[in-house]
PDB file of C-alpha atoms in Angstrom:
ATOM      1  CA  MET P1117      63.299  20.572 -10.108  1.00  0.00           C
ATOM      2  CA  ALA P1118      60.583  20.607 -12.738  1.00  0.00           C
ATOM      3  CA  LYS P1119      59.101  23.148 -15.122  1.00  0.00           C
ATOM      4  CA  ALA P1120      55.668  24.494 -14.176  1.00  0.00           C
ATOM      5  CA  ILE P1121      53.298  27.329 -14.867  1.00  0.00           C
ATOM      6  CA  ARG P1122      52.732  29.732 -11.942  1.00  0.00           C
ATOM      7  CA  MET P1123      50.827  32.978 -11.528  1.00  0.00           C
ATOM      8  CA  SER P1124      51.264  35.616  -8.792  1.00  0.00           C
ATOM      9  CA  LYS P1125      48.334  37.760  -9.928  1.00  0.00           C
ATOM     10  CA  THR P1126      45.170  37.339 -11.932  1.00  0.00           C
ATOM     11  CA  GLY P1127      44.595  38.713 -15.383  1.00  0.00           C
ATOM     12  CA  GLY P1128      45.159  37.830 -19.034  1.00  0.00           C
ATOM     13  CA  PRO P1129      47.281  35.010 -20.433  1.00  0.00           C
ATOM     14  CA  GLU P1130      50.412  37.062 -19.765  1.00  0.00           C
ATOM     15  CA  VAL P1131      50.178  36.474 -15.988  1.00  0.00           C
ATOM     16  CA  MET P1132      51.190  32.833 -16.433  1.00  0.00           C
ATOM     17  CA  GLU P1133      54.966  32.289 -15.978  1.00  0.00           C
ATOM     18  CA  TYR P1134      57.008  29.265 -17.038  1.00  0.00           C
ATOM     19  CA  VAL P1135      59.319  28.597 -14.064  1.00  0.00           C
ATOM     20  CA  ASP P1136      61.370  25.975 -12.228  1.00  0.00           C
ATOM     21  CA  VAL P1137      59.764  24.540  -9.093  1.00  0.00           C
ATOM     22  CA  GLU P1138      60.859  22.067  -6.390  1.00  0.00           C
ATOM     23  CA  VAL P1139      58.583  19.054  -6.591  1.00  0.00           C
ATOM     24  CA  GLY P1140      59.561  17.217  -3.384  1.00  0.00           C
ATOM     25  CA  GLU P1141      58.433  13.875  -1.975  1.00  0.00           C
ATOM     26  CA  PRO P1142      54.800  12.770  -1.405  1.00  0.00           C
ATOM     27  CA  GLY P1143      53.418  12.937   2.097  1.00  0.00           C
ATOM     28  CA  PRO P1144      50.659  10.835   3.641  1.00  0.00           C
ATOM     29  CA  GLY P1145      47.914  10.060   1.114  1.00  0.00           C
ATOM     30  CA  GLU P1146      49.922  11.601  -1.732  1.00  0.00           C
ATOM     31  CA  VAL P1147      51.784  10.455  -4.847  1.00  0.00           C
ATOM     32  CA  ARG P1148      54.222  12.116  -7.189  1.00  0.00           C
ATOM     33  CA  ILE P1149      53.190  11.902 -10.821  1.00  0.00           C
ATOM     34  CA  ARG P1150      55.277  12.586 -13.927  1.00  0.00           C
ATOM     35  CA  HIS P1151      52.954  14.046 -16.544  1.00  0.00           C
ATOM     36  CA  ALA P1152      52.935  12.827 -20.115  1.00  0.00           C
ATOM     37  CA  ALA P1153      50.109  15.225 -21.097  1.00  0.00           C
ATOM     38  CA  VAL P1154      47.965  17.862 -19.435  1.00  0.00           C
ATOM     39  CA  GLY P1155      44.419  18.974 -20.338  1.00  0.00           C
ATOM     40  CA  LEU P1156      43.315  22.500 -21.123  1.00  0.00           C
ATOM     41  CA  ASN P1157      39.838  23.526 -20.036  1.00  0.00           C
ATOM     42  CA  PHE P1158      37.815  26.761 -19.851  1.00  0.00           C
ATOM     43  CA  ILE P1159      37.715  26.550 -16.064  1.00  0.00           C
ATOM     44  CA  ASP P1160      41.489  27.227 -16.135  1.00  0.00           C
ATOM     45  CA  CYS P1161      40.724  30.653 -17.685  1.00  0.00           C
ATOM     46  CA  TYR P1162      38.245  31.380 -14.908  1.00  0.00           C
ATOM     47  CA  PHE P1163      40.953  30.790 -12.254  1.00  0.00           C
ATOM     48  CA  ARG P1164      43.547  32.746 -14.259  1.00  0.00           C
ATOM     49  CA  SER P1165      41.234  35.758 -14.704  1.00  0.00           C
ATOM     50  CA  GLY P1166      40.107  35.767 -11.104  1.00  0.00           C
ATOM     51  CA  LEU P1167      36.469  34.914 -11.858  1.00  0.00           C
ATOM     52  CA  TYR P1168      37.039  31.883  -9.626  1.00  0.00           C
ATOM     53  CA  PRO P1169      39.270  33.030  -6.753  1.00  0.00           C
ATOM     54  CA  GLN P1170      42.151  31.040  -5.311  1.00  0.00           C
ATOM     55  CA  PRO P1171      45.072  31.901  -3.026  1.00  0.00           C
ATOM     56  CA  LEU P1172      48.086  33.395  -4.830  1.00  0.00           C
ATOM     57  CA  PRO P1173      50.744  32.579  -5.965  1.00  0.00           C
ATOM     58  CA  ALA P1174      49.193  29.501  -7.538  1.00  0.00           C
ATOM     59  CA  GLY P1175      49.329  26.923 -10.255  1.00  0.00           C
ATOM     60  CA  LEU P1176      46.676  26.185 -12.860  1.00  0.00           C
ATOM     61  CA  GLY P1177      45.181  23.120 -14.463  1.00  0.00           C
ATOM     62  CA  GLN P1178      42.864  20.389 -13.222  1.00  0.00           C
ATOM     63  CA  GLU P1179      43.504  17.494 -15.587  1.00  0.00           C
ATOM     64  CA  GLY P1180      46.458  15.323 -16.495  1.00  0.00           C
ATOM     65  CA  ALA P1181      47.788  11.849 -17.217  1.00  0.00           C
ATOM     66  CA  GLY P1182      51.103  10.230 -16.530  1.00  0.00           C
ATOM     67  CA  THR P1183      53.059   7.737 -14.437  1.00  0.00           C
ATOM     68  CA  ILE P1184      53.411   7.479 -10.669  1.00  0.00           C
ATOM     69  CA  GLU P1185      57.019   8.075  -9.601  1.00  0.00           C
ATOM     70  CA  ALA P1186      56.671   7.850  -5.817  1.00  0.00           C
ATOM     71  CA  VAL P1187      53.988   6.857  -3.292  1.00  0.00           C
ATOM     72  CA  GLY P1188      53.559   8.382   0.150  1.00  0.00           C
ATOM     73  CA  PRO P1189      52.524   6.672   3.382  1.00  0.00           C
ATOM     74  CA  GLY P1190      49.004   5.374   3.664  1.00  0.00           C
ATOM     75  CA  VAL P1191      48.263   5.231  -0.053  1.00  0.00           C
ATOM     76  CA  ALA P1192      46.366   2.081  -1.071  1.00  0.00           C
ATOM     77  CA  GLY P1193      45.632   0.846  -4.550  1.00  0.00           C
ATOM     78  CA  PHE P1194      48.468   2.628  -6.371  1.00  0.00           C
ATOM     79  CA  GLN P1195      52.129   1.853  -6.825  1.00  0.00           C
ATOM     80  CA  VAL P1196      55.176   3.234  -8.613  1.00  0.00           C
ATOM     81  CA  GLY P1197      54.855   2.703 -12.352  1.00  0.00           C
ATOM     82  CA  ASP P1198      51.056   2.839 -12.522  1.00  0.00           C
ATOM     83  CA  ARG P1199      49.581   4.692 -15.474  1.00  0.00           C
ATOM     84  CA  VAL P1200      47.054   7.140 -14.027  1.00  0.00           C
ATOM     85  CA  ALA P1201      44.814  10.052 -14.924  1.00  0.00           C
ATOM     86  CA  TYR P1202      42.763  12.590 -13.020  1.00  0.00           C
ATOM     87  CA  ALA P1203      40.478  15.587 -13.156  1.00  0.00           C
ATOM     88  CA  GLY P1204      39.680  17.963 -10.350  1.00  0.00           C
ATOM     89  CA  ARG P1205      41.139  20.232  -7.749  1.00  0.00           C
ATOM     90  CA  PRO P1206      43.643  21.120  -6.402  1.00  0.00           C
ATOM     91  CA  ASN P1207      44.906  23.209  -9.305  1.00  0.00           C
ATOM     92  CA  GLY P1208      48.421  22.615 -10.474  1.00  0.00           C
ATOM     93  CA  ALA P1209      48.353  20.275 -13.490  1.00  0.00           C
ATOM     94  CA  TYR P1210      50.298  22.698 -15.661  1.00  0.00           C
ATOM     95  CA  CYS P1211      53.676  21.140 -14.865  1.00  0.00           C
ATOM     96  CA  GLU P1212      56.113  18.369 -15.695  1.00  0.00           C
ATOM     97  CA  ALA P1213      55.664  16.680 -12.323  1.00  0.00           C
ATOM     98  CA  ARG P1214      53.694  17.270  -9.141  1.00  0.00           C
ATOM     99  CA  VAL P1215      52.856  15.863  -5.733  1.00  0.00           C
ATOM    100  CA  MET P1216      49.119  15.446  -5.373  1.00  0.00           C
ATOM    101  CA  PRO P1217      46.376  13.619  -3.463  1.00  0.00           C
ATOM    102  CA  ALA P1218      46.004   9.991  -4.511  1.00  0.00           C
ATOM    103  CA  ASP P1219      42.261  10.044  -3.895  1.00  0.00           C
ATOM    104  CA  ILE P1220      41.461  11.837  -7.194  1.00  0.00           C
ATOM    105  CA  LEU P1221      43.511   9.431  -9.342  1.00  0.00           C
ATOM    106  CA  VAL P1222      42.152   6.582 -11.408  1.00  0.00           C
ATOM    107  CA  LYS P1223      44.150   3.849 -13.088  1.00  0.00           C
ATOM    108  CA  LEU P1224      44.267   4.193 -16.824  1.00  0.00           C
ATOM    109  CA  PRO P1225      43.273   1.211 -19.036  1.00  0.00           C
ATOM    110  CA  ASP P1226      46.082   0.047 -21.315  1.00  0.00           C
ATOM    111  CA  ALA P1227      43.935   0.773 -24.410  1.00  0.00           C
ATOM    112  CA  ILE P1228      43.721   4.510 -23.581  1.00  0.00           C
ATOM    113  CA  SER P1229      46.799   6.658 -24.302  1.00  0.00           C
ATOM    114  CA  PHE P1230      48.106   9.422 -22.036  1.00  0.00           C
ATOM    115  CA  ASP P1231      47.177  12.064 -24.624  1.00  0.00           C
ATOM    116  CA  THR P1232      43.608  10.754 -24.883  1.00  0.00           C
ATOM    117  CA  ALA P1233      43.247  10.529 -21.116  1.00  0.00           C
ATOM    118  CA  ALA P1234      44.534  14.086 -20.554  1.00  0.00           C
ATOM    119  CA  ALA P1235      42.080  15.358 -23.148  1.00  0.00           C
ATOM    120  CA  MET P1236      38.989  13.569 -21.790  1.00  0.00           C
ATOM    121  CA  MET P1237      38.992  13.179 -18.044  1.00  0.00           C
ATOM    122  CA  LEU P1238      37.414  16.474 -17.034  1.00  0.00           C
ATOM    123  CA  GLN P1239      35.336  16.892 -20.187  1.00  0.00           C
ATOM    124  CA  GLY P1240      34.303  13.259 -20.429  1.00  0.00           C
ATOM    125  CA  MET P1241      33.298  12.870 -16.789  1.00  0.00           C
ATOM    126  CA  THR P1242      31.430  16.144 -17.045  1.00  0.00           C
ATOM    127  CA  VAL P1243      29.381  14.758 -19.938  1.00  0.00           C
ATOM    128  CA  GLN P1244      28.786  11.559 -17.953  1.00  0.00           C
ATOM    129  CA  TYR P1245      27.289  13.324 -14.995  1.00  0.00           C
ATOM    130  CA  LEU P1246      25.348  15.785 -17.154  1.00  0.00           C
ATOM    131  CA  LEU P1247      23.614  13.130 -19.288  1.00  0.00           C
ATOM    132  CA  ARG P1248      23.518  10.214 -16.832  1.00  0.00           C
ATOM    133  CA  GLN P1249      23.054  11.889 -13.452  1.00  0.00           C
ATOM    134  CA  THR P1250      22.012  15.568 -13.403  1.00  0.00           C
ATOM    135  CA  TYR P1251      19.235  14.876 -15.888  1.00  0.00           C
ATOM    136  CA  VAL P1252      19.031  11.267 -17.070  1.00  0.00           C
ATOM    137  CA  VAL P1253      18.321  11.575 -20.798  1.00  0.00           C
ATOM    138  CA  GLN P1254      16.073   8.992 -22.396  1.00  0.00           C
ATOM    139  CA  PRO P1255      16.049   7.422 -25.889  1.00  0.00           C
ATOM    140  CA  GLY P1256      13.925   9.465 -28.268  1.00  0.00           C
ATOM    141  CA  GLU P1257      14.198  12.729 -26.299  1.00  0.00           C
ATOM    142  CA  THR P1258      15.304  15.928 -27.981  1.00  0.00           C
ATOM    143  CA  ILE P1259      17.699  18.059 -25.903  1.00  0.00           C
ATOM    144  CA  LEU P1260      19.657  21.282 -26.341  1.00  0.00           C
ATOM    145  CA  PHE P1261      23.388  21.471 -25.826  1.00  0.00           C
ATOM    146  CA  HIS P1262      25.301  24.716 -26.289  1.00  0.00           C
ATOM    147  CA  ALA P1263      28.884  24.881 -27.578  1.00  0.00           C
ATOM    148  CA  ALA P1264      28.464  21.568 -29.348  1.00  0.00           C
ATOM    149  CA  ALA P1265      31.786  21.740 -31.228  1.00  0.00           C
ATOM    150  CA  GLY P1266      33.925  22.212 -28.116  1.00  0.00           C
ATOM    151  CA  GLY P1267      35.655  19.446 -26.178  1.00  0.00           C
ATOM    152  CA  ILE P1268      32.667  18.754 -23.924  1.00  0.00           C
ATOM    153  CA  GLY P1269      30.252  19.308 -26.812  1.00  0.00           C
ATOM    154  CA  LEU P1270      31.776  16.766 -29.191  1.00  0.00           C
ATOM    155  CA  ILE P1271      31.765  14.143 -26.471  1.00  0.00           C
ATOM    156  CA  ALA P1272      28.145  14.986 -25.654  1.00  0.00           C
ATOM    157  CA  CYS P1273      27.151  14.699 -29.312  1.00  0.00           C
ATOM    158  CA  GLN P1274      28.586  11.186 -29.500  1.00  0.00           C
ATOM    159  CA  TRP P1275      27.264  10.062 -26.118  1.00  0.00           C
ATOM    160  CA  ALA P1276      23.754  11.320 -26.934  1.00  0.00           C
ATOM    161  CA  ARG P1277      23.776   9.506 -30.269  1.00  0.00           C
ATOM    162  CA  ALA P1278      24.872   6.284 -28.547  1.00  0.00           C
ATOM    163  CA  LEU P1279      21.902   6.652 -26.180  1.00  0.00           C
ATOM    164  CA  GLY P1280      19.393   7.285 -28.964  1.00  0.00           C
ATOM    165  CA  VAL P1281      18.931  10.931 -27.943  1.00  0.00           C
ATOM    166  CA  ASN P1282      18.347  13.745 -30.502  1.00  0.00           C
ATOM    167  CA  LEU P1283      20.846  16.436 -29.571  1.00  0.00           C
ATOM    168  CA  ILE P1284      20.319  19.963 -30.868  1.00  0.00           C
ATOM    169  CA  GLY P1285      23.727  21.656 -30.764  1.00  0.00           C
ATOM    170  CA  THR P1286      24.538  25.349 -31.003  1.00  0.00           C
ATOM    171  CA  VAL P1287      27.771  26.529 -32.574  1.00  0.00           C
ATOM    172  CA  SER P1288      29.356  29.820 -33.743  1.00  0.00           C
ATOM    173  CA  SER P1289      30.360  28.963 -37.330  1.00  0.00           C
ATOM    174  CA  ASP P1290      29.407  26.755 -40.263  1.00  0.00           C
ATOM    175  CA  GLU P1291      32.649  24.823 -39.877  1.00  0.00           C
ATOM    176  CA  LYS P1292      31.795  24.037 -36.253  1.00  0.00           C
ATOM    177  CA  ALA P1293      28.286  23.092 -37.340  1.00  0.00           C
ATOM    178  CA  ALA P1294      29.669  20.473 -39.706  1.00  0.00           C
ATOM    179  CA  LEU P1295      31.919  19.161 -36.930  1.00  0.00           C
ATOM    180  CA  ALA P1296      29.083  18.758 -34.463  1.00  0.00           C
ATOM    181  CA  LYS P1297      26.938  17.078 -37.108  1.00  0.00           C
ATOM    182  CA  GLU P1298      29.727  14.611 -37.943  1.00  0.00           C
ATOM    183  CA  HIS P1299      29.920  13.657 -34.250  1.00  0.00           C
ATOM    184  CA  GLY P1300      26.267  12.845 -33.814  1.00  0.00           C
ATOM    185  CA  ALA P1301      24.250  16.043 -33.356  1.00  0.00           C
ATOM    186  CA  ALA P1302      20.790  15.484 -34.814  1.00  0.00           C
ATOM    187  CA  HIS P1303      20.306  19.217 -35.468  1.00  0.00           C
ATOM    188  CA  VAL P1304      22.840  22.087 -35.417  1.00  0.00           C
ATOM    189  CA  ILE P1305      22.096  25.813 -34.984  1.00  0.00           C
ATOM    190  CA  ASN P1306      24.616  28.516 -35.890  1.00  0.00           C
ATOM    191  CA  TYR P1307      23.641  31.164 -33.363  1.00  0.00           C
ATOM    192  CA  LYS P1308      25.581  33.794 -35.313  1.00  0.00           C
ATOM    193  CA  THR P1309      23.112  33.548 -38.209  1.00  0.00           C
ATOM    194  CA  GLU P1310      19.999  32.020 -36.580  1.00  0.00           C
ATOM    195  CA  ASN P1311      17.873  32.696 -33.525  1.00  0.00           C
ATOM    196  CA  PHE P1312      18.416  29.550 -31.456  1.00  0.00           C
ATOM    197  CA  VAL P1313      15.162  29.944 -29.511  1.00  0.00           C
ATOM    198  CA  ASP P1314      13.102  30.147 -32.668  1.00  0.00           C
ATOM    199  CA  ARG P1315      14.909  27.177 -34.213  1.00  0.00           C
ATOM    200  CA  VAL P1316      14.465  25.017 -31.131  1.00  0.00           C
ATOM    201  CA  LYS P1317      10.758  25.771 -31.107  1.00  0.00           C
ATOM    202  CA  GLU P1318      10.617  24.948 -34.819  1.00  0.00           C
ATOM    203  CA  ILE P1319      12.477  21.646 -34.392  1.00  0.00           C
ATOM    204  CA  THR P1320      10.293  20.571 -31.473  1.00  0.00           C
ATOM    205  CA  GLY P1321       6.995  21.672 -32.984  1.00  0.00           C
ATOM    206  CA  GLY P1322       6.655  24.455 -30.417  1.00  0.00           C
ATOM    207  CA  LYS P1323       6.931  22.152 -27.415  1.00  0.00           C
ATOM    208  CA  GLY P1324      10.440  23.008 -26.284  1.00  0.00           C
ATOM    209  CA  VAL P1325      13.011  20.595 -24.852  1.00  0.00           C
ATOM    210  CA  PRO P1326      13.046  18.822 -21.442  1.00  0.00           C
ATOM    211  CA  VAL P1327      16.612  19.902 -20.669  1.00  0.00           C
ATOM    212  CA  VAL P1328      19.131  22.520 -21.769  1.00  0.00           C
ATOM    213  CA  TYR P1329      22.850  22.158 -21.031  1.00  0.00           C
ATOM    214  CA  ASP P1330      24.402  25.642 -21.054  1.00  0.00           C
ATOM    215  CA  SER P1331      28.098  26.383 -20.514  1.00  0.00           C
ATOM    216  CA  ILE P1332      27.985  29.782 -22.251  1.00  0.00           C
ATOM    217  CA  GLY P1333      26.355  31.748 -19.422  1.00  0.00           C
ATOM    218  CA  LYS P1334      25.397  35.375 -19.777  1.00  0.00           C
ATOM    219  CA  ASP P1335      24.766  35.469 -23.526  1.00  0.00           C
ATOM    220  CA  THR P1336      22.514  32.417 -23.728  1.00  0.00           C
ATOM    221  CA  PHE P1337      20.937  32.055 -20.311  1.00  0.00           C
ATOM    222  CA  THR P1338      17.567  33.733 -20.876  1.00  0.00           C
ATOM    223  CA  GLY P1339      17.217  32.203 -24.302  1.00  0.00           C
ATOM    224  CA  SER P1340      17.938  28.799 -22.870  1.00  0.00           C
ATOM    225  CA  LEU P1341      15.101  29.181 -20.348  1.00  0.00           C
ATOM    226  CA  ASP P1342      12.808  30.078 -23.242  1.00  0.00           C
ATOM    227  CA  CYS P1343      13.704  26.809 -25.000  1.00  0.00           C
ATOM    228  CA  LEU P1344      12.409  24.647 -22.150  1.00  0.00           C
ATOM    229  CA  ARG P1345       9.051  22.956 -22.041  1.00  0.00           C
ATOM    230  CA  PRO P1346       6.977  23.258 -18.820  1.00  0.00           C
ATOM    231  CA  ARG P1347       8.797  21.597 -15.878  1.00  0.00           C
ATOM    232  CA  GLY P1348      11.966  21.422 -17.948  1.00  0.00           C
ATOM    233  CA  MET P1349      15.437  21.563 -16.412  1.00  0.00           C
ATOM    234  CA  MET P1350      18.038  24.293 -17.035  1.00  0.00           C
ATOM    235  CA  VAL P1351      21.528  22.933 -16.401  1.00  0.00           C
ATOM    236  CA  SER P1352      23.980  25.859 -16.191  1.00  0.00           C
ATOM    237  CA  PHE P1353      27.506  24.468 -15.948  1.00  0.00           C
ATOM    238  CA  GLY P1354      29.782  27.226 -17.224  1.00  0.00           C
ATOM    239  CA  ASN P1355      30.200  30.957 -17.939  1.00  0.00           C
ATOM    240  CA  ALA P1356      32.225  31.202 -21.192  1.00  0.00           C
ATOM    241  CA  SER P1357      30.563  34.559 -22.053  1.00  0.00           C
ATOM    242  CA  GLY P1358      30.532  35.808 -18.468  1.00  0.00           C
ATOM    243  CA  PRO P1359      28.589  35.064 -15.300  1.00  0.00           C
ATOM    244  CA  VAL P1360      24.804  35.065 -15.357  1.00  0.00           C
ATOM    245  CA  ALA P1361      23.260  38.229 -13.847  1.00  0.00           C
ATOM    246  CA  PRO P1362      21.031  37.785 -10.752  1.00  0.00           C
ATOM    247  CA  PHE P1363      17.396  37.186 -11.615  1.00  0.00           C
ATOM    248  CA  GLY P1364      14.135  36.619  -9.754  1.00  0.00           C
ATOM    249  CA  VAL P1365      13.156  33.073  -9.092  1.00  0.00           C
ATOM    250  CA  SER P1366       9.625  33.959 -10.282  1.00  0.00           C
ATOM    251  CA  GLU P1367      11.086  33.802 -13.767  1.00  0.00           C
ATOM    252  CA  LEU P1368      11.113  30.017 -13.399  1.00  0.00           C
ATOM    253  CA  ALA P1369       7.461  29.960 -12.453  1.00  0.00           C
ATOM    254  CA  SER P1370       6.306  32.235 -15.276  1.00  0.00           C
ATOM    255  CA  ARG P1371       8.038  30.042 -17.847  1.00  0.00           C
ATOM    256  CA  GLY P1372       6.336  26.861 -16.730  1.00  0.00           C
ATOM    257  CA  SER P1373       7.588  25.765 -13.273  1.00  0.00           C
ATOM    258  CA  LEU P1374      11.154  25.221 -14.485  1.00  0.00           C
ATOM    259  CA  PHE P1375      14.020  23.620 -12.620  1.00  0.00           C
ATOM    260  CA  LEU P1376      17.465  25.267 -12.439  1.00  0.00           C
ATOM    261  CA  THR P1377      20.716  23.638 -11.290  1.00  0.00           C
ATOM    262  CA  ARG P1378      24.336  24.736 -11.296  1.00  0.00           C
ATOM    263  CA  PRO P1379      26.357  21.526 -10.992  1.00  0.00           C
ATOM    264  CA  SER P1380      30.105  20.964 -10.871  1.00  0.00           C
ATOM    265  CA  LEU P1381      32.105  17.804 -11.353  1.00  0.00           C
ATOM    266  CA  GLY P1382      33.581  17.700  -7.865  1.00  0.00           C
ATOM    267  CA  ASN P1383      30.217  17.051  -6.282  1.00  0.00           C
ATOM    268  CA  TYR P1384      29.609  14.041  -8.541  1.00  0.00           C
ATOM    269  CA  ILE P1385      32.961  12.330  -7.867  1.00  0.00           C
ATOM    270  CA  ALA P1386      33.325  13.187  -4.161  1.00  0.00           C
ATOM    271  CA  THR P1387      33.775   9.549  -3.076  1.00  0.00           C
ATOM    272  CA  ARG P1388      35.989   6.778  -4.425  1.00  0.00           C
ATOM    273  CA  ALA P1389      32.908   4.821  -5.480  1.00  0.00           C
ATOM    274  CA  GLU P1390      31.469   7.804  -7.355  1.00  0.00           C
ATOM    275  CA  LEU P1391      34.803   8.568  -9.064  1.00  0.00           C
ATOM    276  CA  ASP P1392      35.356   4.983 -10.137  1.00  0.00           C
ATOM    277  CA  ALA P1393      31.791   4.643 -11.461  1.00  0.00           C
ATOM    278  CA  THR P1394      31.903   7.920 -13.415  1.00  0.00           C
ATOM    279  CA  ALA P1395      35.358   7.332 -14.857  1.00  0.00           C
ATOM    280  CA  GLY P1396      34.525   3.684 -15.527  1.00  0.00           C
ATOM    281  CA  ASP P1397      31.456   4.652 -17.580  1.00  0.00           C
ATOM    282  CA  LEU P1398      33.615   7.055 -19.619  1.00  0.00           C
ATOM    283  CA  PHE P1399      36.339   4.459 -20.176  1.00  0.00           C
ATOM    284  CA  ASP P1400      33.757   1.935 -21.338  1.00  0.00           C
ATOM    285  CA  MET P1401      32.320   4.372 -23.887  1.00  0.00           C
ATOM    286  CA  VAL P1402      35.770   5.239 -25.277  1.00  0.00           C
ATOM    287  CA  GLU P1403      37.032   1.640 -25.342  1.00  0.00           C
ATOM    288  CA  SER P1404      33.878   0.486 -27.101  1.00  0.00           C
ATOM    289  CA  GLY P1405      34.455   3.029 -29.889  1.00  0.00           C
ATOM    290  CA  LYS P1406      31.120   4.795 -29.251  1.00  0.00           C
ATOM    291  CA  ILE P1407      33.082   7.931 -28.286  1.00  0.00           C
ATOM    292  CA  SER P1408      36.198   9.168 -30.015  1.00  0.00           C
ATOM    293  CA  ILE P1409      38.203  11.916 -28.305  1.00  0.00           C
ATOM    294  CA  GLU P1410      39.113  14.591 -30.800  1.00  0.00           C
ATOM    295  CA  ILE P1411      42.426  16.228 -29.861  1.00  0.00           C
ATOM    296  CA  ASN P1412      42.477  19.075 -32.384  1.00  0.00           C
ATOM    297  CA  GLN P1413      45.129  21.261 -30.709  1.00  0.00           C
ATOM    298  CA  ARG P1414      48.458  20.473 -29.020  1.00  0.00           C
ATOM    299  CA  TYR P1415      50.670  23.106 -27.419  1.00  0.00           C
ATOM    300  CA  ALA P1416      53.978  22.914 -25.592  1.00  0.00           C
ATOM    301  CA  LEU P1417      53.504  23.717 -21.908  1.00  0.00           C
ATOM    302  CA  LYS P1418      55.655  26.823 -22.296  1.00  0.00           C
ATOM    303  CA  ASP P1419      53.159  28.096 -24.906  1.00  0.00           C
ATOM    304  CA  VAL P1420      50.173  27.940 -22.584  1.00  0.00           C
ATOM    305  CA  GLY P1421      49.561  31.678 -22.991  1.00  0.00           C
ATOM    306  CA  GLN P1422      48.779  31.209 -26.685  1.00  0.00           C
ATOM    307  CA  ALA P1423      46.612  28.197 -25.828  1.00  0.00           C
ATOM    308  CA  HIS P1424      44.510  30.296 -23.415  1.00  0.00           C
ATOM    309  CA  ALA P1425      44.227  33.109 -25.963  1.00  0.00           C
ATOM    310  CA  ASP P1426      43.041  30.720 -28.668  1.00  0.00           C
ATOM    311  CA  LEU P1427      40.570  29.042 -26.311  1.00  0.00           C
ATOM    312  CA  GLU P1428      39.020  32.336 -25.211  1.00  0.00           C
ATOM    313  CA  ALA P1429      38.805  33.566 -28.815  1.00  0.00           C
ATOM    314  CA  ARG P1430      36.890  30.352 -29.666  1.00  0.00           C
ATOM    315  CA  LYS P1431      39.512  29.368 -32.205  1.00  0.00           C
ATOM    316  CA  THR P1432      39.680  25.834 -30.888  1.00  0.00           C
ATOM    317  CA  THR P1433      37.497  22.804 -31.491  1.00  0.00           C
ATOM    318  CA  GLY P1434      37.342  19.522 -29.692  1.00  0.00           C
ATOM    319  CA  SER P1435      39.929  18.949 -26.997  1.00  0.00           C
ATOM    320  CA  THR P1436      43.251  20.651 -26.396  1.00  0.00           C
ATOM    321  CA  ILE P1437      46.274  19.289 -24.537  1.00  0.00           C
ATOM    322  CA  LEU P1438      49.530  20.702 -23.263  1.00  0.00           C
ATOM    323  CA  ILE P1439      52.769  18.672 -23.603  1.00  0.00           C
ATOM    324  CA  PRO P1440      55.244  19.202 -20.765  1.00  0.00           C
TER     325      PRO P1440
END
């Protein structure tokens, strides 16, 4: 038996229950992992609230790090005792131990701790595909990245700086502005006190940016489009303020033949080669010291309800982990 978080209905943080579960033995293509740390991400709130549907009852959590305890038939490349980490579905990382597919695991370099791995796999690989695959940023470019003081944002600030890219970051407080600036943002906009569209136009001399990375959704979507230069790309990769309302595609034409994409990590790490390349790039950046993973909150697994409440209230900065 192991402790785990389960939910039988969708709703607020109170629907998550801390219960005993039977873990069992791994089947073909599976391993059993004992978690040392588990990551907390906004996508977990989407599944908990029902914005992203899943069969119930269900677990939550898409990111963790720990040690392999057992290996099922047909698993190649992993053995008992390996230090591993992962990000991606199926949900169920909020637990002490779990049986899971081996094909989403990567071996963890000795120089990277379990805590760091649990805090960075989903967020770090997301930044990798955003900056290096969805739109390949170039040295000297000026880009816009919303929620720059969050877990994904702080990694993006550092990665952009390492690439010679001028990142304009939006935040919700002066304290978060200072944090984003410390981590490499070239410009920071507090959208509570400034109009971010006007400021972006001011910073870019009226030209706009070639790409906007927007995980906020409803509250920033239209403004983000207005920050783009002609033929710019809008990358919508989250809905922290709620889902974007339907809109006419002619809006893209009237604003300068814009591109719009709604990517997700799973489509960028669908094969073993893609997963290893994406994770490997992230590991290289962290091991080189160009990116530091800021774990600014730690909660016991049993206190996950408070963790979700704090995340949704935007009380957190950087990365957050749960300790089983």
